[in-house]
Amino acid sequence: MCGIVGYTGKQNCMSILLRGLGSLAYRGYDSAGVAIWNGTTIAVTKERGKLFALEDALDKKPIEGTTGIGHTRWATHGEPNVVNAHPHTDAKGQLALVHNGIIENYRTLKEQLLREGVTFVSETDTEVVAQMIGKLYDGDPKKAVLRAMNKLEGTFALAILFRDEPDTLYCVCNGSPMVVGRGRSGSFVASDIPALLPYTRKVTFLENRQMAILQKNGIRYYDRDGNPIEKEITEVEWDVEAARKGNFEHFMLKEIHEQPDALLHTIEQYVSSRTGCLREDAFPWTKEEANQLKRLRIVSCGSAYHAGLVGKKFLEHLAKLPVEVEVASEYRYSDALYSENEPMMLISQSGETADTIAAMRMAKSRNQETVAICNVIGSTIARECDRTLFTYAGPEIAVAATKSYLTQTVVLFLLALDLAEKRGWLTHSKVQEQLERLKRVPDDMRAVLARKEQVQAYANRHALTKKMFFIGRGLDHALCLEAALKLKEIAYIHTDAYAAGELKHGTIALVEDGSLVISVATQKPLLSKMASNMEEVRVRGADILAITNGSSGMEEHCDEQWDFPEVPDMMAPFLAVIPLQLLAYYIGVARGCSIDQPRNLAKSVTVE
Ligand code: F6R
């Protein structure tokens, strides 16, 4: 979704803003712009389309100046064109601002401003904010911004540059992230950490309705009433390299390859290197609380929802804890019944997904315990949940979730082991056995990655396939849902995932000569059932690829088989997911798709 950067300092800011916008481009956008104080006025340049259009325009007509703001816009109110692109200004040209989020009461505010004689040029909710601040401005920017902020409903992160204070940026937010930091040459603001990484790893997250005033020599913070406050500095562990493509053609491929390390880093945080046991303080519930749990409600979206489905299998199988998994956009408008001792778990890579946040707030409003699994320190979900289990995937830049999904499933597995022991379903030594095996999984993953050419060759042969089905049972079905989502978003192929036993209740009517069926068959007790389902589609003309846990005897039921080093059934998802991600990736490449920024998609879905 939209991205914000801002800088004030000693250096020329145009290239700083463009670089920052480039590092936020992964979030998805359809226009971009900057506003820079050029010594006489606030000069604004905006372009529709990708960043290079803005870069071209600024190449032709550079803006010199040391204070400015920039934005990548993912259209919500009004089509993606130059007029609707940010930054927006007020009628008198007193200020320019950029905005992430959605102003829910913008119509009411706009009508009022129209009655007061303000003329609007764009269709956006953002211009309403710019015009309103312009109207409220009487020479004191801080007062005008705070007064305007208190009239706004909805979500916003705003960075504002005033003509009368051209070396200062005013920043406020509510429900939309904003992070600020000091570098050697000045002060920076952005909507996401990667934009700040080249300058500093010491950052501060603004909380709802707080204000940061940035100047080249320092940053001051205020509460919603304008009182000065102290803010904590967080050290970000990601480095700049982690947010670069390196030798890989796409971020997605790089991130798929980072999974063995992401798994290791995640294990390191939950398993003590000294004792080799699960860390007492890393998990949310004591033994007594674990035994009181009646049910866990997992709420999330997209790939994070699929991770939740995998987690359900882990938790129910290992810890005998009943789990319900819900899509957040549905859950938030459902009756959402819940009972005592039923915590809600929110899974989110970004920690900023609007529907997941809404579900979290529903839980909080009724005092239901909330636990997050999240990849971004300082994100809204990580801050607001009672407890957060972090994933240690590092920055995920490609829109398609890969390493974040994997690490979410690993955290759920570790939680399941922790609860299994506390609830008396696994002995300590059985848990240790599992942990020992898990620690070797990264090497197994590397072995799977080393065979990527095989996946690429297969993808090239099948890139023009129009119909594709993923089938599996139990854990494998949960995995199939994720595999199908990857293929849809990366390769734009209409596909779906089916519980293999459910095929004959309707879907099998779609299978015909040449249909491609990917059968995920990693769960030993279900192999004979899978074999029958594969035969059912084979006799109807399907071409079958089977993904198996070790050599499993499935080869006679399929046209091609990819096996991975044998692991206990519960760990199969960590390995099986890799060929499935690679398959989507290579088919997408063969079809010439935009891999890291698929059409219509954004990295974090901060609007409903
Ligand atoms: C798919 C994908 C999305 C996200 C979903 C939730 O590859 O990335 O489906 O998983 O938008 O996002 P987070 O995890 O940030 O809440």
Coordinates of C-alpha atoms and ligand atoms in Angstrom, one line a residue:
M1 CA 0.0 0.0 0.0
C2 CA 1.1 3.6 0.2
G3 CA 4.5 4.6 1.4
I4 CA 5.8 7.8 3.1
V5 CA 9.3 9.2 3.3
G6 CA 10.5 12.5 4.7
Y7 CA 13.9 14.1 5.3
T8 CA 15.2 17.3 6.8
G9 CA 18.9 17.8 7.1
K10 CA 22.1 19.0 5.5
Q11 CA 21.9 17.1 2.3
N12 CA 20.0 17.6 -0.9
C13 CA 16.9 15.6 -0.3
M14 CA 15.7 14.6 -3.7
S15 CA 17.8 11.5 -4.0
I16 CA 17.2 10.6 -0.4
L17 CA 13.4 10.7 -1.0
L18 CA 13.7 8.7 -4.2
R19 CA 15.9 6.1 -2.6
G20 CA 13.4 5.9 0.3
L21 CA 10.5 5.5 -2.0
G22 CA 12.4 2.8 -3.9
S23 CA 12.8 0.8 -0.8
L24 CA 9.0 1.1 0.0
A25 CA 8.0 0.3 -3.6
Y26 CA 7.5 -3.3 -2.6
R27 CA 4.4 -2.3 -0.8
G28 CA 2.6 -1.7 -4.1
Y29 CA 1.6 1.6 -5.6
D30 CA 0.3 3.3 -8.8
S31 CA 1.6 6.9 -8.6
A32 CA 4.3 8.7 -6.7
G33 CA 5.4 12.3 -5.9
V34 CA 7.6 14.5 -3.8
A35 CA 7.3 18.0 -2.3
I36 CA 10.6 19.9 -1.5
W37 CA 11.3 23.3 -0.2
N38 CA 13.4 24.9 -2.9
G39 CA 14.3 28.1 -1.1
T40 CA 11.4 30.0 -2.5
T41 CA 8.4 27.8 -2.4
I42 CA 7.3 24.2 -1.9
A43 CA 7.9 22.6 -5.3
V44 CA 5.8 19.5 -6.0
T45 CA 6.3 16.9 -8.7
K46 CA 4.0 13.9 -9.1
E47 CA 3.7 11.2 -11.7
R48 CA 1.3 8.4 -12.4
G49 CA 2.8 4.9 -12.7
K50 CA 6.0 3.5 -11.5
L51 CA 8.8 5.4 -9.7
F52 CA 10.9 5.7 -12.8
A53 CA 8.3 8.1 -14.2
L54 CA 8.9 10.3 -11.2
E55 CA 12.6 9.8 -11.5
D56 CA 12.5 10.9 -15.1
A57 CA 10.5 14.0 -14.3
L58 CA 13.0 14.9 -11.6
D59 CA 15.9 14.2 -13.8
K60 CA 14.5 16.7 -16.4
K61 CA 13.6 19.2 -13.7
P62 CA 15.5 18.6 -10.5
I63 CA 14.4 20.3 -7.2
E64 CA 17.2 21.5 -5.0
G65 CA 16.5 21.6 -1.3
T66 CA 17.2 19.9 2.0
T67 CA 13.7 19.3 3.4
G68 CA 11.1 17.3 1.7
I69 CA 8.5 14.6 1.7
G70 CA 7.7 11.8 -0.7
H71 CA 4.9 9.3 -1.3
T72 CA 4.0 6.2 -3.3
R73 CA 0.2 6.0 -3.6
W74 CA -2.0 2.9 -3.9
A75 CA -5.3 4.4 -5.0
T76 CA -8.3 4.2 -2.7
H77 CA -10.3 7.5 -3.2
G78 CA -10.1 8.5 -6.8
E79 CA -8.3 6.9 -9.7
P80 CA -4.5 6.7 -9.9
N81 CA -3.6 9.9 -11.7
V82 CA -1.3 12.9 -11.2
V83 CA -4.0 15.1 -9.6
N84 CA -4.9 12.4 -7.0
A85 CA -1.2 11.5 -6.3
H86 CA 0.4 12.9 -3.2
P87 CA 1.7 15.3 -1.9
H88 CA -1.4 17.4 -1.6
T89 CA -1.3 21.1 -0.8
D90 CA -3.9 23.6 0.6
A91 CA -5.4 26.3 -1.5
K92 CA -3.0 29.0 -0.3
G93 CA 0.1 26.8 -0.9
Q94 CA 1.0 27.1 2.8
L95 CA 1.8 23.4 3.2
A96 CA 2.2 20.1 1.5
L97 CA 1.4 16.8 3.0
V98 CA 1.5 13.1 2.3
H99 CA -0.9 10.6 3.9
N100 CA -1.2 6.8 4.4
G101 CA -4.5 5.4 5.5
I102 CA -8.2 6.3 5.0
I103 CA -10.0 9.3 6.6
E104 CA -13.4 7.9 7.4
N105 CA -15.1 11.2 8.0
Y106 CA -13.7 12.9 5.0
R107 CA -17.1 13.5 3.4
T108 CA -18.4 15.4 6.4
L109 CA -15.2 17.4 6.6
K110 CA -15.2 18.1 2.9
E111 CA -18.8 19.4 2.9
Q112 CA -18.0 21.7 5.7
L113 CA -14.9 23.1 3.9
L114 CA -16.9 23.4 0.7
R115 CA -19.4 25.5 2.6
E116 CA -16.6 27.7 3.8
G117 CA -15.6 28.3 0.2
V118 CA -12.7 25.9 -0.2
T119 CA -12.2 24.5 -3.8
F120 CA -10.9 21.0 -4.2
V121 CA -8.8 19.8 -7.1
S122 CA -8.6 16.1 -6.4
E123 CA -11.0 13.3 -5.4
T124 CA -8.9 12.2 -2.4
D125 CA -9.6 12.1 1.3
T126 CA -6.0 13.4 1.7
E127 CA -6.7 16.7 0.1
V128 CA -9.4 17.3 2.7
V129 CA -6.8 17.0 5.4
A130 CA -4.4 19.4 3.6
Q131 CA -7.2 22.0 3.1
M132 CA -8.4 21.6 6.7
I133 CA -4.9 22.2 8.1
G134 CA -4.5 25.1 5.8
K135 CA -7.8 26.6 7.1
L136 CA -6.8 26.1 10.7
Y137 CA -3.3 27.5 10.3
D138 CA -2.7 30.9 11.9
G139 CA 1.1 30.9 12.0
D140 CA 1.5 28.0 14.4
P141 CA 2.0 24.7 12.5
K142 CA 2.0 22.5 15.6
K143 CA -1.3 23.9 16.8
A144 CA -3.0 23.6 13.4
V145 CA -1.8 20.0 12.9
L146 CA -3.0 19.0 16.4
R147 CA -6.4 20.7 16.0
A148 CA -6.8 19.0 12.6
M149 CA -5.7 15.6 13.9
N150 CA -8.4 15.7 16.6
K151 CA -11.1 16.2 14.0
L152 CA -9.9 13.2 11.9
E153 CA -11.5 9.8 12.1
G154 CA -10.0 6.7 10.5
T155 CA -6.4 5.8 9.9
F156 CA -3.6 8.1 9.0
A157 CA 0.1 8.7 9.0
L158 CA 0.8 12.3 7.9
A159 CA 4.1 14.0 7.1
I160 CA 3.6 17.8 6.6
L161 CA 5.9 20.5 5.3
F162 CA 5.0 24.1 6.0
R163 CA 6.2 27.0 3.8
D164 CA 6.8 29.2 6.9
E165 CA 9.0 26.6 8.5
P166 CA 10.8 25.1 5.6
D167 CA 13.4 23.2 7.7
T168 CA 10.9 21.2 9.8
L169 CA 8.6 18.2 9.2
Y170 CA 5.4 17.7 11.3
C171 CA 4.4 14.0 11.6
V172 CA 1.4 12.4 13.2
C173 CA -0.3 9.1 12.9
N174 CA -3.3 7.0 14.0
G175 CA -3.6 3.3 13.2
S176 CA -1.1 3.6 10.4
P177 CA 2.6 3.1 11.1
M178 CA 5.2 5.9 11.2
V179 CA 8.8 5.5 12.2
V180 CA 11.3 8.2 12.7
G181 CA 15.1 8.2 13.2
R182 CA 18.2 10.4 13.2
G183 CA 21.0 9.8 10.8
R184 CA 24.4 11.6 10.5
S185 CA 23.0 14.1 8.1
G186 CA 19.6 14.8 9.5
S187 CA 16.2 13.4 10.6
F188 CA 14.1 10.9 8.7
V189 CA 10.6 9.7 8.7
A190 CA 9.0 6.8 6.9
S191 CA 6.0 4.5 7.0
D192 CA 8.2 1.4 7.1
I193 CA 11.7 0.5 8.4
P194 CA 13.5 -0.3 5.1
A195 CA 13.5 3.4 4.0
L196 CA 15.4 4.3 7.2
L197 CA 17.9 1.4 7.1
P198 CA 20.6 3.1 5.0
Y199 CA 20.8 6.0 7.5
T200 CA 20.1 4.5 10.9
R201 CA 19.0 1.4 12.8
K202 CA 18.0 3.3 15.8
V203 CA 14.3 4.2 15.3
T204 CA 11.3 5.4 17.2
F205 CA 7.7 4.3 16.4
L206 CA 5.0 6.9 16.8
E207 CA 2.0 5.7 18.6
N208 CA -1.6 6.7 17.9
R209 CA -2.2 10.4 17.9
Q210 CA 1.4 11.3 18.9
M211 CA 3.4 13.9 17.0
A212 CA 7.0 14.1 16.0
I213 CA 8.6 17.3 14.9
L214 CA 11.7 16.7 12.8
Q215 CA 14.5 19.2 12.4
K216 CA 18.0 18.6 11.2
N217 CA 19.5 18.6 14.7
G218 CA 16.9 16.6 16.5
I219 CA 13.4 15.2 16.9
R220 CA 10.8 16.2 19.5
Y221 CA 7.8 14.2 20.5
Y222 CA 4.4 15.4 21.7
D223 CA 1.2 13.7 22.9
R224 CA -2.2 14.5 21.3
D225 CA -2.6 17.6 23.5
G226 CA 0.8 19.0 22.5
N227 CA 2.6 18.1 25.7
P228 CA 6.3 17.0 25.2
I229 CA 6.9 13.3 25.8
E230 CA 9.9 11.0 25.8
K231 CA 10.0 8.2 23.4
E232 CA 12.0 4.9 23.5
I233 CA 14.5 4.2 20.8
T234 CA 14.4 0.7 19.2
E235 CA 17.4 -0.9 17.6
V236 CA 16.4 -2.6 14.4
E237 CA 18.3 -5.8 13.8
W238 CA 17.8 -6.0 10.0
D239 CA 20.6 -4.6 7.9
V240 CA 20.5 -2.8 4.6
E241 CA 21.7 -5.9 2.8
A242 CA 18.7 -7.8 4.0
A243 CA 16.5 -5.3 2.1
R244 CA 18.5 -5.7 -1.2
K245 CA 18.1 -8.2 -3.9
G246 CA 21.8 -9.2 -4.0
N247 CA 22.5 -11.7 -6.8
F248 CA 18.9 -12.8 -7.1
E249 CA 16.7 -11.8 -10.0
H250 CA 13.8 -11.2 -7.7
F251 CA 13.2 -10.6 -4.0
M252 CA 10.8 -13.5 -4.0
L253 CA 13.5 -15.9 -5.1
K254 CA 15.9 -14.4 -2.6
E255 CA 13.4 -14.7 0.2
I256 CA 12.6 -18.4 -0.7
H257 CA 16.4 -19.0 -0.4
E258 CA 16.5 -17.2 3.0
Q259 CA 14.2 -19.7 4.5
P260 CA 16.7 -22.1 6.0
D261 CA 18.3 -19.1 7.9
A262 CA 14.9 -17.6 8.8
L263 CA 14.0 -21.0 10.3
L264 CA 17.3 -21.1 12.3
H265 CA 17.0 -17.6 13.5
T266 CA 13.4 -18.3 14.7
I267 CA 14.4 -21.5 16.5
E268 CA 17.3 -19.6 18.2
Q269 CA 14.8 -17.2 19.8
Y270 CA 12.6 -19.9 21.2
V271 CA 15.1 -22.7 22.1
S272 CA 17.8 -22.0 24.5
S273 CA 21.3 -22.6 23.0
R274 CA 22.6 -23.4 26.5
T275 CA 20.1 -26.1 27.5
G276 CA 18.7 -27.0 24.1
C277 CA 15.2 -26.8 25.6
L278 CA 12.2 -24.5 24.8
R279 CA 12.8 -21.2 26.5
E280 CA 10.6 -20.8 29.5
D281 CA 10.0 -17.1 28.9
A282 CA 9.4 -17.3 25.1
F283 CA 5.9 -18.7 25.2
P284 CA 2.7 -17.0 26.4
W285 CA 1.2 -19.5 28.9
T286 CA 2.4 -21.1 32.2
K287 CA 1.7 -24.8 32.8
E288 CA -1.3 -23.9 34.8
E289 CA -2.7 -21.5 32.1
A290 CA -1.9 -24.0 29.4
N291 CA -4.1 -26.5 31.1
Q292 CA -6.9 -24.1 31.5
L293 CA -7.0 -23.2 27.8
K294 CA -10.3 -24.4 26.2
R295 CA -9.7 -23.3 22.7
L296 CA -7.5 -21.0 20.6
R297 CA -9.1 -18.7 18.0
I298 CA -6.7 -17.8 15.2
V299 CA -7.6 -14.8 13.0
S300 CA -5.6 -13.7 10.0
C301 CA -5.6 -13.1 6.3
G302 CA -4.1 -14.6 3.1
S303 CA -0.9 -16.6 3.7
A304 CA -1.0 -15.8 7.4
Y305 CA -4.5 -17.5 7.5
H306 CA -3.0 -20.5 5.8
A307 CA -0.2 -20.6 8.4
G308 CA -3.0 -20.6 10.9
L309 CA -4.5 -23.7 9.3
V310 CA -1.2 -25.5 9.5
G311 CA -0.9 -24.3 13.1
K312 CA -4.3 -25.8 13.9
K313 CA -3.1 -29.2 12.8
F314 CA 0.0 -28.9 15.0
L315 CA -1.8 -27.7 18.0
E316 CA -4.6 -30.2 17.8
H317 CA -2.4 -33.1 17.0
L318 CA 0.5 -32.4 19.4
A319 CA -1.2 -30.4 22.3
K320 CA -4.8 -31.6 21.9
L321 CA -5.9 -28.0 22.0
P322 CA -9.0 -27.3 19.9
V323 CA -8.3 -24.5 17.4
E324 CA -10.6 -22.4 15.2
V325 CA -9.1 -20.5 12.3
E326 CA -10.9 -17.6 10.8
V327 CA -10.4 -15.2 7.9
A328 CA -10.2 -11.8 9.6
S329 CA -12.4 -9.9 7.1
E330 CA -15.2 -12.5 7.9
Y331 CA -14.6 -12.7 11.6
R332 CA -14.8 -9.1 12.2
Y333 CA -18.4 -9.0 10.9
S334 CA -19.5 -12.3 12.3
D335 CA -21.3 -13.0 15.6
A336 CA -17.8 -13.9 16.8
L337 CA -18.9 -16.0 19.8
Y338 CA -16.2 -16.8 22.2
S339 CA -15.9 -18.4 25.6
E340 CA -13.8 -18.1 28.6
N341 CA -10.1 -19.2 28.4
E342 CA -10.2 -18.8 24.6
P343 CA -7.4 -16.4 23.6
M344 CA -7.3 -14.9 20.2
M345 CA -4.2 -15.3 18.2
L346 CA -3.5 -12.8 15.4
I347 CA -1.0 -13.8 12.8
S348 CA 0.4 -11.1 10.6
Q349 CA 3.7 -10.6 8.8
S350 CA 3.3 -6.8 8.7
G351 CA 1.3 -6.3 11.8
E352 CA -0.6 -3.6 9.9
T353 CA -3.4 -5.6 8.1
A354 CA -6.6 -3.6 8.6
D355 CA -8.9 -6.6 9.1
T356 CA -6.6 -8.4 11.4
I357 CA -6.3 -5.2 13.5
A358 CA -10.0 -4.9 13.6
A359 CA -10.4 -8.5 14.9
M360 CA -7.7 -7.8 17.5
R361 CA -9.5 -4.7 18.7
M362 CA -12.8 -6.6 19.0
A363 CA -11.0 -9.1 21.2
K364 CA -9.5 -6.4 23.3
S365 CA -12.7 -4.5 23.7
R366 CA -14.2 -7.6 25.4
N367 CA -11.1 -8.3 27.4
Q368 CA -10.3 -11.5 25.5
E369 CA -6.6 -12.3 25.7
T370 CA -4.7 -11.5 22.5
V371 CA -1.4 -13.1 21.3
A372 CA 0.2 -12.1 18.1
I373 CA 2.6 -13.9 15.7
C374 CA 4.3 -11.0 13.9
N375 CA 7.4 -10.2 11.9
V376 CA 7.6 -6.4 12.5
I377 CA 8.7 -5.0 15.8
G378 CA 6.8 -1.8 16.5
S379 CA 3.9 -2.6 14.2
T380 CA 0.3 -1.9 15.4
I381 CA -0.4 -5.6 16.1
A382 CA 2.9 -6.2 17.9
R383 CA 2.3 -3.1 20.0
E384 CA -1.3 -3.6 20.9
C385 CA -1.5 -7.4 21.5
D386 CA -1.1 -8.6 25.1
R387 CA 1.8 -10.7 23.9
T388 CA 3.7 -11.1 20.7
L389 CA 5.6 -14.1 19.4
F390 CA 8.0 -12.7 16.8
T391 CA 9.0 -14.4 13.7
Y392 CA 12.6 -13.7 12.7
A393 CA 12.2 -13.7 9.0
G394 CA 13.9 -10.3 8.5
P395 CA 12.4 -7.8 6.0
E396 CA 10.1 -9.4 3.5
I397 CA 10.1 -7.2 0.4
A398 CA 8.3 -9.4 -2.3
V399 CA 4.6 -9.0 -2.1
A400 CA 4.1 -12.8 -2.0
A401 CA 4.7 -14.1 1.5
T402 CA 7.3 -16.9 1.6
K403 CA 9.7 -16.7 4.5
S404 CA 7.2 -15.0 6.7
Y405 CA 4.7 -17.8 6.1
L406 CA 7.3 -20.4 6.9
T407 CA 8.5 -18.8 10.1
Q408 CA 4.8 -18.3 11.2
T409 CA 4.3 -22.1 10.9
V410 CA 7.6 -22.8 12.7
V411 CA 6.5 -20.6 15.7
L412 CA 3.2 -22.4 15.7
F413 CA 5.0 -25.7 15.8
L414 CA 7.2 -24.6 18.7
L415 CA 4.2 -23.3 20.5
A416 CA 2.5 -26.7 19.9
L417 CA 5.5 -28.5 21.4
D418 CA 5.5 -26.1 24.4
L419 CA 1.8 -26.7 25.0
A420 CA 2.0 -30.4 24.4
E421 CA 4.6 -30.7 27.2
K422 CA 2.7 -28.4 29.6
R423 CA -0.6 -30.1 28.9
G424 CA 1.0 -33.5 29.4
W425 CA 0.7 -34.9 25.9
L426 CA 4.4 -35.1 25.2
T427 CA 7.2 -35.9 27.6
H428 CA 10.2 -33.6 27.9
S429 CA 12.4 -36.1 26.1
K430 CA 9.9 -36.4 23.2
V431 CA 9.9 -32.7 22.8
Q432 CA 13.7 -32.7 22.8
E433 CA 13.7 -35.3 20.1
Q434 CA 11.5 -33.2 18.0
L435 CA 13.6 -30.1 18.6
E436 CA 16.8 -32.0 17.7
R437 CA 15.2 -33.1 14.4
L438 CA 13.9 -29.6 13.7
K439 CA 17.4 -28.1 14.0
R440 CA 18.5 -30.3 11.1
V441 CA 15.6 -29.1 8.9
P442 CA 17.5 -26.1 7.5
D443 CA 20.0 -28.5 5.9
D444 CA 17.2 -30.5 4.4
M445 CA 15.7 -27.2 3.1
R446 CA 19.0 -26.4 1.4
A447 CA 19.0 -29.8 -0.2
V448 CA 15.5 -29.1 -1.6
L449 CA 16.6 -25.6 -2.8
A450 CA 19.6 -27.2 -4.6
R451 CA 17.1 -29.0 -6.9
K452 CA 15.5 -25.8 -8.1
E453 CA 16.4 -26.5 -11.7
Q454 CA 14.1 -29.5 -11.7
V455 CA 11.3 -27.2 -10.6
Q456 CA 12.2 -24.6 -13.2
A457 CA 12.2 -27.2 -16.0
Y458 CA 8.8 -28.5 -14.9
A459 CA 7.5 -24.9 -14.7
N460 CA 8.8 -24.1 -18.2
R461 CA 7.0 -27.2 -19.5
H462 CA 3.7 -26.3 -17.9
A463 CA 3.7 -22.5 -17.9
L464 CA 0.8 -22.4 -20.4
T465 CA -1.4 -24.7 -18.4
K466 CA -4.8 -23.1 -17.9
K467 CA -6.2 -25.5 -15.3
M468 CA -4.3 -26.6 -12.2
F469 CA -5.5 -28.3 -9.0
F470 CA -3.7 -28.8 -5.8
I471 CA -4.9 -31.8 -3.7
G472 CA -4.0 -33.0 -0.3
R473 CA -5.3 -34.3 3.0
G474 CA -4.9 -33.0 6.5
L475 CA -1.8 -30.9 6.9
D476 CA -1.2 -31.2 3.2
H477 CA -4.5 -29.7 2.4
A478 CA -3.6 -26.6 4.4
L479 CA -0.4 -26.4 2.5
C480 CA -2.2 -26.8 -0.8
L481 CA -4.2 -23.7 0.0
E482 CA -1.0 -21.7 0.3
A483 CA 0.5 -23.3 -2.9
A484 CA -2.6 -22.3 -4.9
L485 CA -2.6 -18.7 -3.5
K486 CA 1.1 -18.4 -4.5
L487 CA 0.3 -19.5 -8.1
K488 CA -2.7 -17.2 -8.4
E489 CA -0.9 -14.1 -7.2
I490 CA 2.5 -14.7 -8.9
A491 CA 1.5 -16.5 -12.1
Y492 CA -2.1 -15.3 -12.6
I493 CA -3.3 -18.9 -13.1
H494 CA -6.8 -19.7 -12.0
T495 CA -6.2 -22.6 -9.7
D496 CA -7.5 -23.9 -6.4
A497 CA -6.8 -26.3 -3.6
Y498 CA -9.0 -29.2 -2.7
A499 CA -9.2 -31.7 0.1
A500 CA -8.4 -34.8 -1.9
G501 CA -11.3 -36.8 -0.5
E502 CA -13.7 -34.0 -1.4
L503 CA -13.0 -34.1 -5.2
K504 CA -15.6 -36.7 -6.0
H505 CA -18.2 -34.5 -4.4
G506 CA -18.2 -32.1 -7.4
T507 CA -14.8 -30.8 -8.4
I508 CA -13.7 -33.9 -10.2
A509 CA -16.1 -32.8 -13.0
L510 CA -13.5 -30.2 -13.9
V511 CA -10.7 -32.8 -14.4
E512 CA -10.1 -33.7 -18.1
D513 CA -7.3 -34.6 -20.4
G514 CA -4.3 -32.5 -19.7
S515 CA -5.5 -31.0 -16.4
L516 CA -2.5 -30.6 -14.1
V517 CA -2.9 -31.9 -10.6
I518 CA -0.3 -31.3 -7.9
S519 CA -0.7 -33.8 -5.2
V520 CA 0.9 -33.1 -1.9
A521 CA 1.3 -36.4 -0.1
T522 CA 3.5 -36.2 2.9
Q523 CA 1.4 -37.6 5.7
K524 CA 2.1 -41.4 6.1
P525 CA -1.3 -42.4 7.6
L526 CA -3.1 -40.8 4.6
L527 CA -0.9 -42.0 1.8
S528 CA -3.1 -44.9 0.7
K529 CA -6.1 -42.6 0.6
M530 CA -4.1 -40.1 -1.5
A531 CA -3.0 -42.9 -3.8
S532 CA -6.7 -43.6 -4.5
N533 CA -7.5 -39.9 -5.1
M534 CA -4.5 -39.7 -7.5
E535 CA -5.8 -42.7 -9.4
E536 CA -9.2 -41.1 -9.6
V537 CA -7.9 -38.1 -11.4
R538 CA -5.3 -40.0 -13.4
V539 CA -7.9 -42.2 -15.1
R540 CA -9.7 -39.0 -16.1
G541 CA -6.7 -37.7 -18.0
A542 CA -4.9 -35.6 -15.4
D543 CA -1.1 -35.1 -15.5
I544 CA 0.0 -35.6 -11.8
L545 CA 3.0 -34.3 -9.9
A546 CA 3.4 -35.7 -6.4
I547 CA 5.3 -34.0 -3.6
T548 CA 6.3 -36.5 -1.1
N549 CA 8.1 -36.9 2.3
G550 CA 11.0 -39.2 1.4
S551 CA 10.4 -41.9 -1.2
S552 CA 6.9 -42.9 -0.3
G553 CA 5.8 -45.4 -2.9
M554 CA 3.6 -42.8 -4.6
E555 CA 5.7 -42.8 -7.8
E556 CA 3.5 -45.4 -9.4
H557 CA 0.4 -43.2 -9.0
C558 CA 1.9 -40.1 -10.7
D559 CA 3.7 -38.8 -13.7
E560 CA 6.5 -37.1 -11.8
Q561 CA 7.5 -37.2 -8.1
W562 CA 9.6 -34.8 -6.1
D563 CA 10.6 -36.1 -2.8
F564 CA 12.4 -34.3 0.0
P565 CA 14.6 -35.7 2.8
E566 CA 12.3 -37.7 5.1
V567 CA 11.1 -35.9 8.2
P568 CA 8.5 -36.6 10.8
D569 CA 5.1 -35.9 9.3
M570 CA 4.5 -32.8 11.4
M571 CA 7.7 -31.2 10.0
A572 CA 6.8 -32.0 6.3
P573 CA 5.2 -28.6 5.7
F574 CA 8.5 -26.8 6.3
L575 CA 10.0 -28.7 3.4
A576 CA 7.1 -29.3 1.1
V577 CA 6.4 -25.6 0.9
I578 CA 9.7 -24.9 -0.9
P579 CA 9.0 -26.7 -4.2
L580 CA 5.5 -25.2 -4.2
Q581 CA 6.8 -21.7 -3.8
L582 CA 9.5 -22.3 -6.5
L583 CA 6.8 -23.7 -8.8
A584 CA 4.7 -20.6 -8.5
Y585 CA 7.9 -18.4 -8.9
Y586 CA 9.2 -20.2 -12.1
I587 CA 5.8 -20.4 -13.7
G588 CA 5.3 -16.7 -13.1
V589 CA 8.8 -16.0 -14.6
A590 CA 8.0 -18.1 -17.6
R591 CA 4.8 -16.3 -18.1
G592 CA 6.5 -12.9 -17.9
C593 CA 4.6 -11.8 -14.7
S594 CA 5.7 -9.0 -12.4
I595 CA 7.1 -11.3 -9.7
D596 CA 7.8 -8.9 -6.8
Q597 CA 4.9 -6.7 -7.3
P598 CA 2.0 -8.7 -8.8
R599 CA -0.8 -6.7 -10.4
N600 CA -3.4 -5.2 -8.1
L601 CA -1.7 -6.4 -4.9
A602 CA 0.0 -4.6 -2.1
K603 CA 2.4 -5.8 0.5
S604 CA 0.5 -4.8 3.6
V605 CA -3.3 -4.4 3.2
T606 CA -3.8 -1.4 5.5
V607 CA -7.3 -0.7 4.2
E608 CA -10.4 -2.8 4.4
Ligands
F6R1 C1 0.1 -13.7 0.0 C2 0.3 -12.6 1.0 C3 -1.0 -12.1 1.6 C4 -0.7 -11.8 3.1 C5 -2.0 -11.1 3.7 C6 -1.8 -10.9 5.2 O1 1.4 -14.0 -0.5 O2 1.3 -12.1 1.2 O3 -2.0 -13.0 1.5 O4 -0.4 -13.0 3.7 O5 -2.2 -9.9 3.1 O6 -0.7 -10.0 5.4 P1 -0.1 -9.9 6.9 O7 0.6 -11.2 7.2 O8 0.9 -8.7 6.7 O9 -1.2 -9.6 7.8

